[in-house]
CSV table of C-alpha atoms in Angstrom, one decimal:
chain,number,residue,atom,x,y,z
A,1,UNK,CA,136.2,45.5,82.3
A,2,UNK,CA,133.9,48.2,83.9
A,3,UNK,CA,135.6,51.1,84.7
A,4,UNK,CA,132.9,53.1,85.8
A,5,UNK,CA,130.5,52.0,87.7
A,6,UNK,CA,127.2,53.5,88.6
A,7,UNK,CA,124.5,52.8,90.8
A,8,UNK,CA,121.7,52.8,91.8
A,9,UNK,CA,120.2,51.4,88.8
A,10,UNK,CA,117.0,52.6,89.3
A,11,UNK,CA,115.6,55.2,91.6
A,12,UNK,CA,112.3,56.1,92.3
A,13,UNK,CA,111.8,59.6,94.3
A,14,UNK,CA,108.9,62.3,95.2
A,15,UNK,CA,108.5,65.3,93.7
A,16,UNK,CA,110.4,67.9,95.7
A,17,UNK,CA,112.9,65.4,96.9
A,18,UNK,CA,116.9,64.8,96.2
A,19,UNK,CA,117.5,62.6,93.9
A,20,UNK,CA,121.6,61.3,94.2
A,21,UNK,CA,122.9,58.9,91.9
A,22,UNK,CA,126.8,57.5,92.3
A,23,UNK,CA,129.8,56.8,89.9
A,24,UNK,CA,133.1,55.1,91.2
A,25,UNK,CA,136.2,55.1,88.8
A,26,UNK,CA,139.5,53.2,88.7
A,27,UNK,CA,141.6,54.7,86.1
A,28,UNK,CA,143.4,57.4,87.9
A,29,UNK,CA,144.0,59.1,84.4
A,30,UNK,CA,140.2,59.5,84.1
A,31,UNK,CA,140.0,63.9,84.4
A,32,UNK,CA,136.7,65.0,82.8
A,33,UNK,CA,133.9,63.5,84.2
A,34,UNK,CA,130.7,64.6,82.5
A,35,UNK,CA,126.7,63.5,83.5
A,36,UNK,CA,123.9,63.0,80.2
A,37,UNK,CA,120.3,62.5,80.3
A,38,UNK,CA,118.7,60.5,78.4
A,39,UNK,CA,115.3,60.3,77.4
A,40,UNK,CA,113.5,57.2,75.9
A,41,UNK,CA,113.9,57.5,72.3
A,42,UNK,CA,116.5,60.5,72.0
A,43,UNK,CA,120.0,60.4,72.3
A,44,UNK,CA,121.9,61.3,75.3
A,45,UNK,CA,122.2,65.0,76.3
A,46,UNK,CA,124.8,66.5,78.2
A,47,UNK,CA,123.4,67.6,81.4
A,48,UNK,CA,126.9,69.2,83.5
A,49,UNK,CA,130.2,68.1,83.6
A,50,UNK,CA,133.4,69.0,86.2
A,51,UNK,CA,136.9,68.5,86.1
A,52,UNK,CA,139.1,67.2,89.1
A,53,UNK,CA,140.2,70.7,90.3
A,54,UNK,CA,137.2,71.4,92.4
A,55,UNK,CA,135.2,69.3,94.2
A,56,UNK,CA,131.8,70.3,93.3
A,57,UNK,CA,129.7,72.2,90.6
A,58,UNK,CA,126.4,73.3,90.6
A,59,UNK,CA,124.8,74.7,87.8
A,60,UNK,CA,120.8,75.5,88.6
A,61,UNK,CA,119.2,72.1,90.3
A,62,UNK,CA,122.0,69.9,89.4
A,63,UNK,CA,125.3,69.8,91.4
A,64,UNK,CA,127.7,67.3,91.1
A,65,UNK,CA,130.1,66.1,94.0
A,66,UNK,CA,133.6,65.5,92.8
A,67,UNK,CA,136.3,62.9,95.9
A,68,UNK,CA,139.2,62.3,94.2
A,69,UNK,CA,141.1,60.4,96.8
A,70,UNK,CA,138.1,58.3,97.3
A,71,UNK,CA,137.6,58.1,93.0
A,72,UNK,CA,133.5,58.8,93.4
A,73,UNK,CA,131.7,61.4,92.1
A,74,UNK,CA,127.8,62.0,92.1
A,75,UNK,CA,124.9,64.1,90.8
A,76,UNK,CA,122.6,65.7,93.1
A,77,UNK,CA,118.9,66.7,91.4
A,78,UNK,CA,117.6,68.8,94.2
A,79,UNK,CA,113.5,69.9,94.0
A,80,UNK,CA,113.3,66.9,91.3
A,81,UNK,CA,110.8,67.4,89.2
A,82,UNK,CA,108.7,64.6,87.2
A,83,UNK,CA,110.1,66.1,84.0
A,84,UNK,CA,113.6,64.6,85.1
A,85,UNK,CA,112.3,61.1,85.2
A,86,UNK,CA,114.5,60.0,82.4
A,87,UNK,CA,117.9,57.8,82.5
A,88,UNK,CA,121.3,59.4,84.0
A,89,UNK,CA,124.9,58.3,82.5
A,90,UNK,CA,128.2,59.3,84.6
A,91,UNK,CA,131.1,59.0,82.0
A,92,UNK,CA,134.8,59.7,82.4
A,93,UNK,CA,137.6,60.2,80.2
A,94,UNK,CA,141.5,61.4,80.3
A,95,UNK,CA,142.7,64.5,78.5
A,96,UNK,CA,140.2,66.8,79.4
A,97,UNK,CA,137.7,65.1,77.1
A,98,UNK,CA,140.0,64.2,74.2
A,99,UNK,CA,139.8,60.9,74.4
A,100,UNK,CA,137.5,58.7,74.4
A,101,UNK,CA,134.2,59.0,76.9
A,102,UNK,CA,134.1,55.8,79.1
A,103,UNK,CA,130.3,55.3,80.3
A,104,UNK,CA,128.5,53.8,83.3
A,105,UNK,CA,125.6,51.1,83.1
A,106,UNK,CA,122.9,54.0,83.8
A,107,UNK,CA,120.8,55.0,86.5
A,108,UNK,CA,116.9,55.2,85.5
A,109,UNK,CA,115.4,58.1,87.5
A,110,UNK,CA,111.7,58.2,88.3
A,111,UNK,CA,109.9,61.2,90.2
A,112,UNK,CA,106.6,60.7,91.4
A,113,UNK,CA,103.9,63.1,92.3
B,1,UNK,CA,118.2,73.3,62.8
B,2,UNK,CA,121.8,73.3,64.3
B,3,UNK,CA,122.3,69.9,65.4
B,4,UNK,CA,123.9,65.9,64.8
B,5,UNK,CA,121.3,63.7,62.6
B,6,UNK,CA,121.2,60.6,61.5
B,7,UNK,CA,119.8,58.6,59.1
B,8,UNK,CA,117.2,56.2,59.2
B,9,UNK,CA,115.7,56.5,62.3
B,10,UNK,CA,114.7,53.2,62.2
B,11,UNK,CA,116.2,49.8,60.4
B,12,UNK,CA,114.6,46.7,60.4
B,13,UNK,CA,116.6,44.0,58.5
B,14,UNK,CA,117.2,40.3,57.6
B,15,UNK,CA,120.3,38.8,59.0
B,16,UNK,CA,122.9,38.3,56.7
B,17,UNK,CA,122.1,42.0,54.8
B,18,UNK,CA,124.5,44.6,54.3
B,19,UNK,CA,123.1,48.5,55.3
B,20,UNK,CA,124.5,51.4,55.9
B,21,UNK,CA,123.8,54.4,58.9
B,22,UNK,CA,124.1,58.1,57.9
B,23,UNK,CA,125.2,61.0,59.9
B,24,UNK,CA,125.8,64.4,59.5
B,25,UNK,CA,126.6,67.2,61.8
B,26,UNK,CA,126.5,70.8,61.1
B,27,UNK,CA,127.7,72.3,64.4
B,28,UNK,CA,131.4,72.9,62.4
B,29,UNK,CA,132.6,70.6,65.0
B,30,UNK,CA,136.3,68.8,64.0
B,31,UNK,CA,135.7,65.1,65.5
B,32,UNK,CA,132.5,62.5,65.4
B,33,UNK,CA,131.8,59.2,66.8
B,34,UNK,CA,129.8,56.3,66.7
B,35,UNK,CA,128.4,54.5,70.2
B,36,UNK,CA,126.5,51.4,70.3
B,37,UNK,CA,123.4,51.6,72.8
B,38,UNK,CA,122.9,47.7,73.8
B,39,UNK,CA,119.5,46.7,74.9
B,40,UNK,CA,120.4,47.1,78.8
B,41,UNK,CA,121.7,50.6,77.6
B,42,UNK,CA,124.9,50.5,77.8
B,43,UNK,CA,126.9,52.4,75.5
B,44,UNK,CA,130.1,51.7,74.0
B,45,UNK,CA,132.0,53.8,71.6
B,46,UNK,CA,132.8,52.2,68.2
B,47,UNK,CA,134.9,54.5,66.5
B,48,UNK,CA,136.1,58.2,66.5
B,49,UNK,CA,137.2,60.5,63.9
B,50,UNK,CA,138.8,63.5,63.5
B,51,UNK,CA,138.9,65.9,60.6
B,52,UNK,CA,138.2,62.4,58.4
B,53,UNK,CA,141.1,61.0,60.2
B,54,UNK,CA,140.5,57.8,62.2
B,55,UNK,CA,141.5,58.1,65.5
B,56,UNK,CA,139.9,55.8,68.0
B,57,UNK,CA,138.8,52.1,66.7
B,58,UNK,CA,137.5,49.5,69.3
B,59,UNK,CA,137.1,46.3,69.1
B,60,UNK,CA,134.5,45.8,66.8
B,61,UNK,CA,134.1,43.0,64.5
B,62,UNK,CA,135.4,44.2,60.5
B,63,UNK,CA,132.3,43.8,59.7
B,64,UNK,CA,131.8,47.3,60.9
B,65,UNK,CA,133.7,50.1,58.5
B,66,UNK,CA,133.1,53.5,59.0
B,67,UNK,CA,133.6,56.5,56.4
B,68,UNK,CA,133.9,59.9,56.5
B,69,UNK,CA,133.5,61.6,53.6
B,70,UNK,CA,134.2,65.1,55.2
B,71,UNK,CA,134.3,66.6,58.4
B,72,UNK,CA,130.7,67.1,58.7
B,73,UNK,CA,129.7,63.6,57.6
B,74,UNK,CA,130.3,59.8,59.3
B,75,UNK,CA,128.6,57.0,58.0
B,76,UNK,CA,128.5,53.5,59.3
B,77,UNK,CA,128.5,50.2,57.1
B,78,UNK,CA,128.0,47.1,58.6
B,79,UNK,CA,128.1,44.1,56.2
B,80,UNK,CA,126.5,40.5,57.0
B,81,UNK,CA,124.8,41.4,59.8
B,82,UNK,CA,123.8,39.3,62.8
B,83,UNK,CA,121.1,38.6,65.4
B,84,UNK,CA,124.2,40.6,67.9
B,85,UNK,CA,124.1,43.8,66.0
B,86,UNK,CA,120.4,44.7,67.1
B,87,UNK,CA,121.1,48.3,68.9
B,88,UNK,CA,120.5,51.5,69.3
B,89,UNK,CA,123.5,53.3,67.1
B,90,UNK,CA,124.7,56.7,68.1
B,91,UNK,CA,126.2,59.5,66.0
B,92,UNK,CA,128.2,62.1,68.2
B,93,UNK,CA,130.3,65.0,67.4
B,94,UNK,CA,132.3,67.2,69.9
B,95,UNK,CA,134.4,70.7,70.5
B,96,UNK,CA,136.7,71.9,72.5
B,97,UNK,CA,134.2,74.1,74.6
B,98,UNK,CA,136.7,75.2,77.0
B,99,UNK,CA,140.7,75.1,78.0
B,100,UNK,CA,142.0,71.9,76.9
B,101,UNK,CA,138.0,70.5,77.3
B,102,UNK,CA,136.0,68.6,74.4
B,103,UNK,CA,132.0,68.1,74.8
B,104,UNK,CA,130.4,65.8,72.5
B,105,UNK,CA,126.8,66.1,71.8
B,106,UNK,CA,124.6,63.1,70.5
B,107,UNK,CA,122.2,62.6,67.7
B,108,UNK,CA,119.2,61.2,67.9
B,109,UNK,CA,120.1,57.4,67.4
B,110,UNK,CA,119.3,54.7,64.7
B,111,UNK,CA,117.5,51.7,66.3
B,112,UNK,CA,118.3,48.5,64.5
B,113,UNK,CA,116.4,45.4,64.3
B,114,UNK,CA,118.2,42.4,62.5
B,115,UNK,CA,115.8,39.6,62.0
């Protein structure tokens, strides 16, 4: 059973544009919902992470977009670069973190010149 | 180097072998885990421990036995292994980096290739 799901599964975007990529949840218990970046042939990387008390968090480029009535959260990438082409997990857990991370199928991100 | 490394960083094998994955943390951190990285990416955690206690087990065939020797170490055995187990196998280890929040941060991974 999926529990998160993710999407789109691949992206393709210009330099200098917005890159958004989507996560939908269905355990309500889920409150830690972290983002990683992966590049091929290294292990995942956390990139930001928010909990369900606010509704977004931005740290430099990256901002993610928290609903929790509507269970959906999202990364935003604004000015994306071509050194961000890499592959984006959403994950969730319950506990703050403590237990166990719960991934999505992953979102490979390419930015063109 | 502060970091989560593992050990080999790659594994090519016969079916039917027995080998074993190393990894070691030195961030001081109290809990590691091991993911399995499927060939469409996905990843799945395997186990979890906790200051060498075992605290999350998924369902994973027994052919899969992890050990942790100490906090700072957690190494994967897999016995008779199968076309199936061909992955990418990730070491993790995590903090609490704020109130009430744990981060885990990855190693590098072990790609395996069972012949």
């Amino acid at each position: 059973q999926q529990q998160v799901k993710q999407s789109p599964q691949s992206l393709i975007v210009q330099k200098g544009g917005i890159s958004i990529i989507n996560c939908a949840y269905e355990n309500t218990a889920f409150d830690y919902f972290p983002w990683y970046q992966q590049f091929p042939g290294k292990g995942p990387a956390l990139l930001i992470a928010i909990r369900p008390d606010v509704s977004e968090k931005k740290e430099g480029r990256f901002t993610i977009s928290f609903n929790k009535s509507a269970k959906q959260f999202s990364l935003h990438i604004m000015d994306s670069q071509p050194g961000d082409s890499a592959t984006y997990f959403c994950a969730a857990s319950s506990n703050f973190g403590n237990e166990k991370l719960t991934f999505g199928t992953g979102t490979r991100l390419t930015i063109i010149p | 180097d502060t970091a989560v490394s593992q050990t080999p960083k790659y594994l090519v094998t016969q079916m039917g072998n027995d080998k074993s994955i190393k990894c070691e943390q030195n961030l001081g951190h109290d809990t590691m885990y091991w993911y399995k990285q499927d060939s469409k990416k996905f990843l799945k955690i395997m186990f979890s421990y906790n200051n060498k206690e075992l605290i999350i087990n998924e369902t994973v065939p027994n052919r899969f036995s992890p050990k942790s020797p100490d906090k700072a170490h957690l190494n994967l055995h897999i016995n008779s292994l199968e076309l199936g187990d061909s992955a990418v196998y990730f070491c993790a280890s995590s903090r609490p980096t704020g109130p009430r929040v744990r981060t885990q941060y990855f190693g590098p991974g072990t790609r395996l290739l069972v012949l």
